[in-house]
mmCIF file of C-alpha atoms in Angstrom:
data_model
loop_
_atom_site.group_PDB
_atom_site.id
_atom_site.type_symbol
_atom_site.label_atom_id
_atom_site.label_comp_id
_atom_site.label_asym_id
_atom_site.label_seq_id
_atom_site.Cartn_x
_atom_site.Cartn_y
_atom_site.Cartn_z
ATOM 1 C CA MET A 1 14.304 25.812 -35.773
ATOM 2 C CA ASN A 2 16.041 27.516 -32.882
ATOM 3 C CA PRO A 3 16.635 31.231 -33.984
ATOM 4 C CA LYS A 4 19.489 31.321 -31.517
ATOM 5 C CA ILE A 5 21.540 28.653 -33.319
ATOM 6 C CA ARG A 6 23.014 28.924 -36.682
ATOM 7 C CA ILE A 7 24.776 26.054 -38.374
ATOM 8 C CA VAL A 8 28.134 27.430 -40.108
ATOM 9 C CA ASN A 9 29.585 24.224 -41.418
ATOM 10 C CA GLU A 10 29.264 20.492 -41.420
ATOM 11 C CA GLU A 11 32.352 18.280 -42.094
ATOM 12 C CA ILE A 12 32.080 14.630 -42.496
ATOM 13 C CA LEU A 13 35.064 12.949 -40.446
ATOM 14 C CA SER A 14 33.980 9.358 -41.198
ATOM 15 C CA ASP A 15 31.289 7.480 -43.097
ATOM 16 C CA ASN A 16 32.958 4.017 -42.711
ATOM 17 C CA TRP A 17 30.100 2.531 -40.672
ATOM 18 C CA TYR A 18 27.838 5.461 -39.690
ATOM 19 C CA VAL A 19 28.369 9.165 -40.285
ATOM 20 C CA LEU A 20 30.648 11.078 -37.763
ATOM 21 C CA LYS A 21 30.565 14.898 -38.442
ATOM 22 C CA LYS A 22 32.251 17.766 -37.072
ATOM 23 C CA ILE A 23 29.638 20.663 -36.734
ATOM 24 C CA THR A 24 30.561 24.210 -36.471
ATOM 25 C CA TYR A 25 27.819 26.413 -35.194
ATOM 26 C CA MET A 26 27.232 29.943 -33.783
ATOM 27 C CA SER A 27 24.957 30.279 -30.621
ATOM 28 C CA GLU A 28 23.446 33.552 -29.112
ATOM 29 C CA ALA A 29 24.503 34.305 -25.625
ATOM 30 C CA ARG A 30 22.276 35.957 -23.047
ATOM 31 C CA ASP A 31 23.884 39.271 -23.694
ATOM 32 C CA GLY A 32 23.073 39.138 -27.335
ATOM 33 C CA SER A 33 26.397 38.273 -28.493
ATOM 34 C CA TRP A 34 27.380 35.289 -30.814
ATOM 35 C CA ASN A 35 29.762 32.568 -30.088
ATOM 36 C CA SER A 36 31.387 29.987 -32.452
ATOM 37 C CA GLN A 37 31.589 26.337 -31.139
ATOM 38 C CA SER A 38 32.515 22.960 -32.766
ATOM 39 C CA ARG A 39 31.238 19.595 -31.765
ATOM 40 C CA GLU A 40 31.387 16.062 -33.147
ATOM 41 C CA SER A 41 28.117 14.331 -33.736
ATOM 42 C CA TYR A 42 27.756 10.726 -34.520
ATOM 43 C CA ASP A 43 24.645 9.730 -36.568
ATOM 44 C CA ARG A 44 23.803 5.959 -36.515
ATOM 45 C CA GLY A 45 20.021 6.500 -37.001
ATOM 46 C CA ASN A 46 17.330 5.888 -34.353
ATOM 47 C CA GLY A 47 16.511 2.634 -32.590
ATOM 48 C CA SER A 48 14.207 0.813 -30.442
ATOM 49 C CA THR A 49 14.398 -1.429 -27.314
ATOM 50 C CA ILE A 50 11.935 -3.708 -25.479
ATOM 51 C CA LEU A 51 11.444 -5.550 -22.157
ATOM 52 C CA LEU A 52 9.771 -9.068 -22.559
ATOM 53 C CA TYR A 53 8.085 -9.941 -19.241
ATOM 54 C CA ASN A 54 5.975 -12.891 -18.166
ATOM 55 C CA ARG A 55 3.650 -11.933 -15.313
ATOM 56 C CA GLU A 56 2.476 -15.517 -14.428
ATOM 57 C CA GLN A 57 6.173 -16.804 -14.116
ATOM 58 C CA GLN A 58 7.599 -13.498 -12.753
ATOM 59 C CA THR A 59 10.441 -13.535 -15.417
ATOM 60 C CA ILE A 60 11.889 -11.364 -17.908
ATOM 61 C CA ILE A 61 13.823 -11.886 -21.230
ATOM 62 C CA LEU A 62 17.385 -10.211 -21.691
ATOM 63 C CA THR A 63 20.352 -10.961 -23.873
ATOM 64 C CA ARG A 64 24.134 -10.938 -23.711
ATOM 65 C CA GLN A 65 26.499 -10.153 -26.287
ATOM 66 C CA PHE A 66 29.994 -8.822 -26.922
ATOM 67 C CA ARG A 67 30.322 -4.993 -27.036
ATOM 68 C CA ILE A 68 33.872 -3.863 -28.041
ATOM 69 C CA PRO A 69 33.348 -0.069 -26.644
ATOM 70 C CA THR A 70 32.804 -1.567 -23.268
ATOM 71 C CA TYR A 71 35.675 -3.971 -23.479
ATOM 72 C CA VAL A 72 37.968 -1.078 -23.995
ATOM 73 C CA ASN A 73 36.564 0.882 -21.053
ATOM 74 C CA GLY A 74 36.509 -1.363 -18.203
ATOM 75 C CA ASN A 75 34.419 -4.354 -18.971
ATOM 76 C CA GLU A 76 36.944 -7.200 -18.649
ATOM 77 C CA THR A 77 34.911 -9.849 -20.815
ATOM 78 C CA GLY A 78 33.230 -7.318 -23.160
ATOM 79 C CA LEU A 79 30.027 -9.192 -22.447
ATOM 80 C CA LEU A 80 26.994 -7.031 -21.712
ATOM 81 C CA ILE A 81 23.504 -8.147 -20.402
ATOM 82 C CA GLU A 82 21.018 -5.964 -21.984
ATOM 83 C CA ALA A 83 17.349 -5.762 -23.363
ATOM 84 C CA CYS A 84 16.664 -6.762 -26.799
ATOM 85 C CA ALA A 85 17.294 -3.635 -29.078
ATOM 86 C CA GLY A 86 18.209 -2.691 -32.728
ATOM 87 C CA LEU A 87 18.138 0.199 -35.243
ATOM 88 C CA LEU A 88 14.915 1.092 -37.043
ATOM 89 C CA ASP A 89 16.316 0.329 -40.579
ATOM 90 C CA LYS A 90 13.799 2.252 -42.441
ATOM 91 C CA GLU A 91 10.878 0.771 -40.427
ATOM 92 C CA SER A 92 8.590 2.053 -37.820
ATOM 93 C CA ALA A 93 9.798 1.657 -34.206
ATOM 94 C CA GLU A 94 7.140 -0.889 -33.447
ATOM 95 C CA ASP A 95 7.861 -3.041 -36.608
ATOM 96 C CA SER A 96 11.515 -2.714 -35.855
ATOM 97 C CA ILE A 97 11.297 -3.819 -32.234
ATOM 98 C CA ARG A 98 8.979 -6.785 -33.394
ATOM 99 C CA ARG A 99 11.623 -7.996 -35.888
ATOM 100 C CA GLU A 100 14.587 -7.506 -33.528
ATOM 101 C CA THR A 101 12.719 -9.395 -30.862
ATOM 102 C CA GLU A 102 12.237 -12.470 -33.119
ATOM 103 C CA GLU A 103 15.746 -12.133 -34.430
ATOM 104 C CA GLU A 104 17.408 -11.919 -31.039
ATOM 105 C CA THR A 105 15.200 -13.962 -28.717
ATOM 106 C CA GLY A 106 13.159 -16.197 -30.942
ATOM 107 C CA TYR A 107 9.946 -14.851 -29.553
ATOM 108 C CA ARG A 108 7.258 -13.731 -32.026
ATOM 109 C CA ILE A 109 5.321 -11.109 -29.734
ATOM 110 C CA THR A 110 1.753 -9.968 -30.304
ATOM 111 C CA ASN A 111 0.966 -6.748 -28.305
ATOM 112 C CA VAL A 112 3.583 -4.189 -27.704
ATOM 113 C CA GLN A 113 3.395 -1.084 -25.733
ATOM 114 C CA LYS A 114 5.394 2.002 -26.206
ATOM 115 C CA ILE A 115 6.351 3.703 -22.909
ATOM 116 C CA GLY A 116 8.431 6.555 -24.218
ATOM 117 C CA GLU A 117 11.552 7.607 -26.080
ATOM 118 C CA ALA A 118 14.840 9.199 -25.123
ATOM 119 C CA TYR A 119 18.196 10.547 -26.409
ATOM 120 C CA MET A 120 20.600 8.082 -24.808
ATOM 121 C CA SER A 121 23.955 10.002 -25.213
ATOM 122 C CA PRO A 122 22.965 13.554 -26.348
ATOM 123 C CA GLY A 123 26.502 15.033 -26.108
ATOM 124 C CA SER A 124 27.671 13.053 -29.080
ATOM 125 C CA VAL A 125 25.199 10.782 -30.586
ATOM 126 C CA THR A 126 22.128 11.633 -32.340
ATOM 127 C CA GLU A 127 20.133 8.581 -31.605
ATOM 128 C CA ILE A 128 16.520 8.607 -30.266
ATOM 129 C CA LEU A 129 15.568 5.181 -28.606
ATOM 130 C CA HIS A 130 12.017 4.079 -28.594
ATOM 131 C CA PHE A 131 11.172 2.086 -25.403
ATOM 132 C CA PHE A 132 8.626 -0.696 -25.546
ATOM 133 C CA VAL A 133 7.430 -3.500 -23.253
ATOM 134 C CA ALA A 134 5.441 -6.642 -24.094
ATOM 135 C CA GLU A 135 4.199 -9.774 -22.402
ATOM 136 C CA TYR A 136 5.707 -13.136 -23.623
ATOM 137 C CA SER A 137 4.728 -16.830 -23.042
ATOM 138 C CA SER A 138 6.203 -20.117 -24.150
ATOM 139 C CA ASN A 139 3.772 -20.521 -27.014
ATOM 140 C CA MET A 140 5.250 -17.359 -28.747
ATOM 141 C CA LYS A 141 8.612 -19.020 -29.031
ATOM 142 C CA VAL A 142 9.249 -19.558 -32.693
ATOM 143 C CA GLY A 143 12.897 -20.078 -32.886
ATOM 144 C CA GLU A 144 16.026 -20.020 -30.979
ATOM 145 C CA GLY A 145 17.123 -16.340 -31.426
ATOM 146 C CA GLY A 146 20.679 -15.353 -31.312
ATOM 147 C CA GLY A 147 20.573 -12.807 -33.875
ATOM 148 C CA VAL A 148 21.379 -12.661 -37.677
ATOM 149 C CA LYS A 149 24.399 -14.718 -38.744
ATOM 150 C CA GLU A 150 24.916 -12.692 -41.737
ATOM 151 C CA GLU A 151 25.327 -9.590 -39.509
ATOM 152 C CA GLN A 152 27.902 -11.626 -37.254
ATOM 153 C CA GLU A 153 25.533 -11.487 -34.251
ATOM 154 C CA ASN A 154 26.287 -14.004 -31.533
ATOM 155 C CA ILE A 155 23.595 -13.278 -29.030
ATOM 156 C CA GLU A 156 22.648 -15.290 -25.969
ATOM 157 C CA VAL A 157 19.227 -15.233 -24.802
ATOM 158 C CA LEU A 158 18.718 -15.111 -20.915
ATOM 159 C CA GLU A 159 15.558 -15.572 -18.934
ATOM 160 C CA TYR A 160 15.869 -14.199 -15.258
ATOM 161 C CA PRO A 161 13.357 -14.018 -12.358
ATOM 162 C CA PHE A 162 12.366 -10.409 -12.398
ATOM 163 C CA GLN A 163 13.427 -9.704 -8.862
ATOM 164 C CA GLN A 164 16.948 -11.060 -9.628
ATOM 165 C CA ALA A 165 17.271 -8.782 -12.667
ATOM 166 C CA ILE A 166 16.346 -5.767 -10.376
ATOM 167 C CA ASP A 167 19.093 -7.015 -7.788
ATOM 168 C CA MET A 168 21.658 -7.266 -10.616
ATOM 169 C CA ILE A 169 21.469 -3.617 -11.122
ATOM 170 C CA GLN A 170 22.616 -3.118 -7.618
ATOM 171 C CA THR A 171 25.435 -5.699 -7.877
ATOM 172 C CA GLY A 172 26.628 -4.142 -11.242
ATOM 173 C CA GLU A 173 25.891 -7.387 -13.182
ATOM 174 C CA ILE A 174 23.638 -5.131 -15.336
ATOM 175 C CA LYS A 175 25.227 -1.833 -16.366
ATOM 176 C CA ASP A 176 23.418 -1.062 -19.606
ATOM 177 C CA GLY A 177 21.455 2.079 -19.440
ATOM 178 C CA LYS A 178 18.452 1.246 -21.619
ATOM 179 C CA THR A 179 18.072 -2.000 -19.613
ATOM 180 C CA ILE A 180 18.030 -0.349 -16.222
ATOM 181 C CA MET A 181 15.427 2.225 -17.578
ATOM 182 C CA LEU A 182 13.222 -0.627 -18.713
ATOM 183 C CA LEU A 183 13.603 -2.625 -15.395
ATOM 184 C CA GLN A 184 13.023 0.354 -13.233
ATOM 185 C CA TYR A 185 9.928 1.308 -15.303
ATOM 186 C CA ALA A 186 8.567 -2.215 -14.773
ATOM 187 C CA GLN A 187 9.403 -1.789 -11.034
ATOM 188 C CA ILE A 188 7.874 1.530 -10.513
ATOM 189 C CA ASN A 189 4.590 0.806 -12.559
ATOM 190 C CA ARG A 190 4.359 -2.726 -10.939
ATOM 191 C CA LEU A 191 4.222 -4.375 -14.542
ATOM 192 C CA LEU A 192 4.671 -7.763 -13.127
ATOM 193 C CA ASP A 193 2.119 -7.447 -10.386
ATOM 194 C CA PRO A 194 -0.390 -10.368 -10.657
ATOM 195 C CA VAL A 195 -3.615 -9.322 -12.312
ATOM 196 C CA LEU A 196 -6.513 -9.080 -9.786
ATOM 197 C CA ARG A 197 -9.197 -11.383 -10.708
ATOM 198 C CA GLN A 198 -12.425 -12.506 -8.971
ATOM 199 C CA GLN A 199 -11.915 -15.324 -6.548
ATOM 200 C CA HIS A 200 -14.258 -18.019 -5.429
ATOM 201 C CA ILE A 201 -13.702 -17.955 -1.614
ATOM 202 C CA LEU A 202 -14.858 -20.531 1.054
ATOM 203 C CA ILE A 203 -15.590 -19.027 4.394
ATOM 204 C CA ALA A 204 -14.289 -21.441 7.248
ATOM 205 C CA GLY A 205 -15.371 -20.734 10.763
ATOM 206 C CA PRO A 206 -16.844 -22.556 13.882
ATOM 207 C CA TYR A 207 -20.385 -23.890 13.276
ATOM 208 C CA ARG A 208 -20.857 -26.225 16.347
ATOM 209 C CA SER A 209 -17.486 -25.718 18.170
ATOM 210 C CA GLY A 210 -18.008 -24.101 21.530
ATOM 211 C CA THR A 211 -21.713 -23.979 21.376
ATOM 212 C CA GLY A 212 -22.821 -27.198 23.140
ATOM 213 C CA ASP A 213 -25.108 -27.575 20.162
ATOM 214 C CA ASN A 214 -27.333 -24.606 21.490
ATOM 215 C CA PRO A 215 -29.262 -23.540 18.499
ATOM 216 C CA ASP A 216 -28.824 -19.789 19.251
ATOM 217 C CA LEU A 217 -25.157 -20.019 19.555
ATOM 218 C CA ILE A 218 -25.066 -22.049 16.312
ATOM 219 C CA GLN A 219 -27.107 -19.365 14.662
ATOM 220 C CA ARG A 220 -24.757 -16.759 15.942
ATOM 221 C CA ASN A 221 -21.846 -18.453 14.209
ATOM 222 C CA ILE A 222 -23.734 -18.669 11.036
ATOM 223 C CA GLU A 223 -24.581 -14.933 11.106
ATOM 224 C CA LEU A 224 -20.938 -14.167 11.620
ATOM 225 C CA MET A 225 -19.887 -16.255 8.565
ATOM 226 C CA ASN A 226 -22.873 -14.636 6.500
ATOM 227 C CA ASP A 227 -21.749 -11.149 7.540
ATOM 228 C CA THR A 228 -18.284 -11.999 6.478
ATOM 229 C CA ALA A 229 -19.320 -13.507 3.142
ATOM 230 C CA LEU A 230 -21.196 -10.137 2.408
ATOM 231 C CA GLN A 231 -17.892 -8.322 2.952
ATOM 232 C CA VAL A 232 -16.223 -10.678 0.586
ATOM 233 C CA TYR A 233 -18.892 -10.291 -1.810
ATOM 234 C CA GLU A 234 -18.629 -6.461 -1.588
ATOM 235 C CA ALA A 235 -14.920 -6.844 -2.374
ATOM 236 C CA GLY A 236 -15.681 -8.328 -5.560
ATOM 237 C CA HIS A 237 -15.400 -12.078 -5.037
ATOM 238 C CA LEU A 238 -17.646 -14.982 -4.938
ATOM 239 C CA PRO A 239 -18.175 -16.205 -1.253
ATOM 240 C CA VAL A 240 -19.508 -19.520 -0.222
ATOM 241 C CA LEU A 241 -20.213 -21.305 3.082
ATOM 242 C CA GLY A 242 -20.359 -25.076 3.331
ATOM 243 C CA GLU A 243 -23.317 -24.663 5.303
ATOM 244 C CA TRP A 244 -25.128 -22.946 2.654
ATOM 245 C CA TYR A 245 -24.614 -26.120 0.614
ATOM 246 C CA ALA A 246 -24.697 -28.824 3.164
ATOM 247 C CA LEU A 247 -27.592 -28.034 5.482
ATOM 248 C CA PRO A 248 -30.455 -28.095 3.028
ATOM 249 C CA LEU A 249 -29.027 -31.280 1.613
ATOM 250 C CA ILE A 250 -28.881 -32.920 5.217
ATOM 251 C CA GLU A 251 -32.486 -31.900 5.927
ATOM 252 C CA LYS A 252 -33.656 -33.348 2.642
ATOM 253 C CA ALA A 253 -31.702 -36.456 3.393
ATOM 254 C CA GLY A 254 -33.800 -36.954 6.517
ATOM 255 C CA SER A 255 -31.387 -35.951 9.246
ATOM 256 C CA GLN A 256 -33.136 -35.828 12.711
ATOM 257 C CA GLN A 257 -30.567 -33.878 14.781
ATOM 258 C CA ILE A 258 -27.081 -32.400 14.557
ATOM 259 C CA GLY A 259 -24.504 -34.996 14.552
ATOM 260 C CA ASP A 260 -26.439 -37.993 13.568
ATOM 261 C CA ASP A 261 -25.205 -40.410 10.936
ATOM 262 C CA ILE A 262 -26.804 -38.563 7.954
ATOM 263 C CA PHE A 263 -25.466 -35.018 9.246
ATOM 264 C CA ASN A 264 -21.821 -36.581 9.566
ATOM 265 C CA ARG A 265 -22.161 -38.314 6.175
ATOM 266 C CA ILE A 266 -22.883 -34.881 4.347
ATOM 267 C CA PHE A 267 -21.699 -31.868 6.508
ATOM 268 C CA HIS A 268 -18.018 -31.823 6.384
ATOM 269 C CA PRO A 269 -17.538 -33.892 3.044
ATOM 270 C CA SER A 270 -19.608 -31.087 1.322
ATOM 271 C CA SER A 271 -17.197 -28.511 2.392
ATOM 272 C CA VAL A 272 -14.357 -30.429 0.993
ATOM 273 C CA ARG A 273 -16.142 -30.865 -2.352
ATOM 274 C CA LEU A 274 -16.788 -27.205 -2.515
ATOM 275 C CA LEU A 275 -13.128 -26.496 -1.603
ATOM 276 C CA LYS A 276 -11.992 -28.231 -4.878
ATOM 277 C CA HIS A 277 -13.767 -25.680 -6.948
ATOM 278 C CA CYS A 278 -12.623 -22.756 -4.828
ATOM 279 C CA ASP A 279 -9.680 -20.482 -5.247
ATOM 280 C CA ALA A 280 -9.108 -19.684 -1.488
ATOM 281 C CA VAL A 281 -10.159 -20.059 2.074
ATOM 282 C CA LEU A 282 -10.861 -17.245 4.698
ATOM 283 C CA ARG A 283 -10.516 -18.622 8.190
ATOM 284 C CA ILE A 284 -12.560 -16.649 10.657
ATOM 285 C CA GLY A 285 -13.968 -16.842 14.202
ATOM 286 C CA GLY A 286 -12.698 -18.866 17.085
ATOM 287 C CA PRO A 287 -11.508 -22.495 17.660
ATOM 288 C CA SER A 288 -12.863 -25.072 15.333
ATOM 289 C CA GLN A 289 -11.400 -28.387 14.434
ATOM 290 C CA GLY A 290 -13.417 -28.577 11.317
ATOM 291 C CA ALA A 291 -12.271 -25.024 10.005
ATOM 292 C CA ASP A 292 -8.703 -25.779 10.819
ATOM 293 C CA GLU A 293 -9.039 -28.988 8.855
ATOM 294 C CA MET A 294 -10.325 -27.174 5.878
ATOM 295 C CA VAL A 295 -7.327 -24.606 6.068
ATOM 296 C CA ASN A 296 -4.825 -27.666 6.050
ATOM 297 C CA VAL A 297 -6.591 -29.223 3.204
ATOM 298 C CA ALA A 298 -6.702 -26.028 1.289
ATOM 299 C CA ARG A 299 -2.937 -25.669 1.780
ATOM 300 C CA GLY A 300 -2.516 -29.130 0.706
ATOM 301 C CA MET A 301 -4.290 -28.282 -2.550
ATOM 302 C CA GLY A 302 -2.193 -25.131 -3.213
ATOM 303 C CA LYS A 303 -5.120 -22.924 -2.462
ATOM 304 C CA ILE A 304 -4.718 -19.336 -1.023
ATOM 305 C CA VAL A 305 -5.471 -19.109 2.851
ATOM 306 C CA TYR A 306 -6.579 -15.783 4.323
ATOM 307 C CA SER A 307 -6.633 -15.161 8.092
ATOM 308 C CA ASP A 308 -8.124 -11.718 7.817
ATOM 309 C CA ILE A 309 -10.771 -10.030 5.526
ATOM 310 C CA ARG A 310 -8.492 -7.226 5.198
ATOM 311 C CA ASP A 311 -5.947 -9.501 3.322
ATOM 312 C CA ILE A 312 -8.328 -10.067 0.495
ATOM 313 C CA PRO A 313 -7.682 -7.746 -2.505
ATOM 314 C CA ARG A 314 -10.571 -5.528 -3.397
ATOM 315 C CA ILE A 315 -11.346 -5.644 -7.279
ATOM 316 C CA VAL A 316 -14.574 -3.442 -7.092
#
C-alpha cells in the first residue's frame, strides 16, 4: 500500500446496479503535510475486450448497440460501434472474452492473444480492461450472436474491411476508446499484413529474342536467368525456368535445331504448364514476345507478377 495515502472513510452512495462509493482519504504533500480529499469511485468490476481479425480477407468484426450514457452526451442515436467486450463475471479474462465473443458475435474462437490491460477512466471508475486479439474465420461461426436475450442485449454484428475501420476513426464514426486502441494496435503492429510464405516463382526473360539464334548470345540470356534464379532462391523462394524443364525434353524428343517442329511443340507449352503450378512470375531482361506472353497468362490466372527482383519479399 502507498504509505502516503490513508483511507479515512468509505460511504456507499448507491449499490443499485454496481457500487458507487464516496471515499475520503488523506494524502501526504511534498512538504510533509497531510490533506483531506473526497472522491467518488464507481466499482463495476473488471472487463475484457477483443478485436477479431481475418488476415486473408483483410476484415475485422465489431458490434453496434445502444449506449444510454452516450445518448445523453451528444450521440444522437445512442448507437455505438465498438469491439466485443464484457465484464469478467468471476472468470479469468481469457475465459470471459471467449464467452463474450460467442455470445455477442457468434464466433467460437480458438487462439486468443492478450496484448495488455488498462484503466479506462481512472478518475472515477475502478475497472481494469484486458485487451485481446484473435483471428477468426467463417468455420468458427457457430451462431448468430447478438448477445444474451435474458440480459436484454440487442447487439448487431458488423464486419468491416480493416482499412475502412481505420478511416472511421478519422470520420468520427468510431468513437469508442477501447475500439480505437485495438484498431491502432493492429495498425501499428501490422497485424493484418499477409503472412510471408515461400513462393514458387517462374523466371521469364528472353531466350532467343535479339540473339539471331547465336548460341553464345542465347547462353548469355540463360546465364542472366540463372543468376536471377539464384537471387530468388537466396530470398527464400523456389525459382524455376521453363528452359530447365523444356530443353532436356526437347533434346530427348529428337529436336535437331532451335525452332523446328519438336522445339516449338515443347518449348513454350512447357512454360505454360509450369506456370499453372507457380505462385508468381518474375519478368527480367529485354524484349521478348514469349516472356511478355507468360506475364499476360500469369495475370489472367491471378498470379503475382514481379518486374524487379527487389520487389520480391525476403523470407530468410
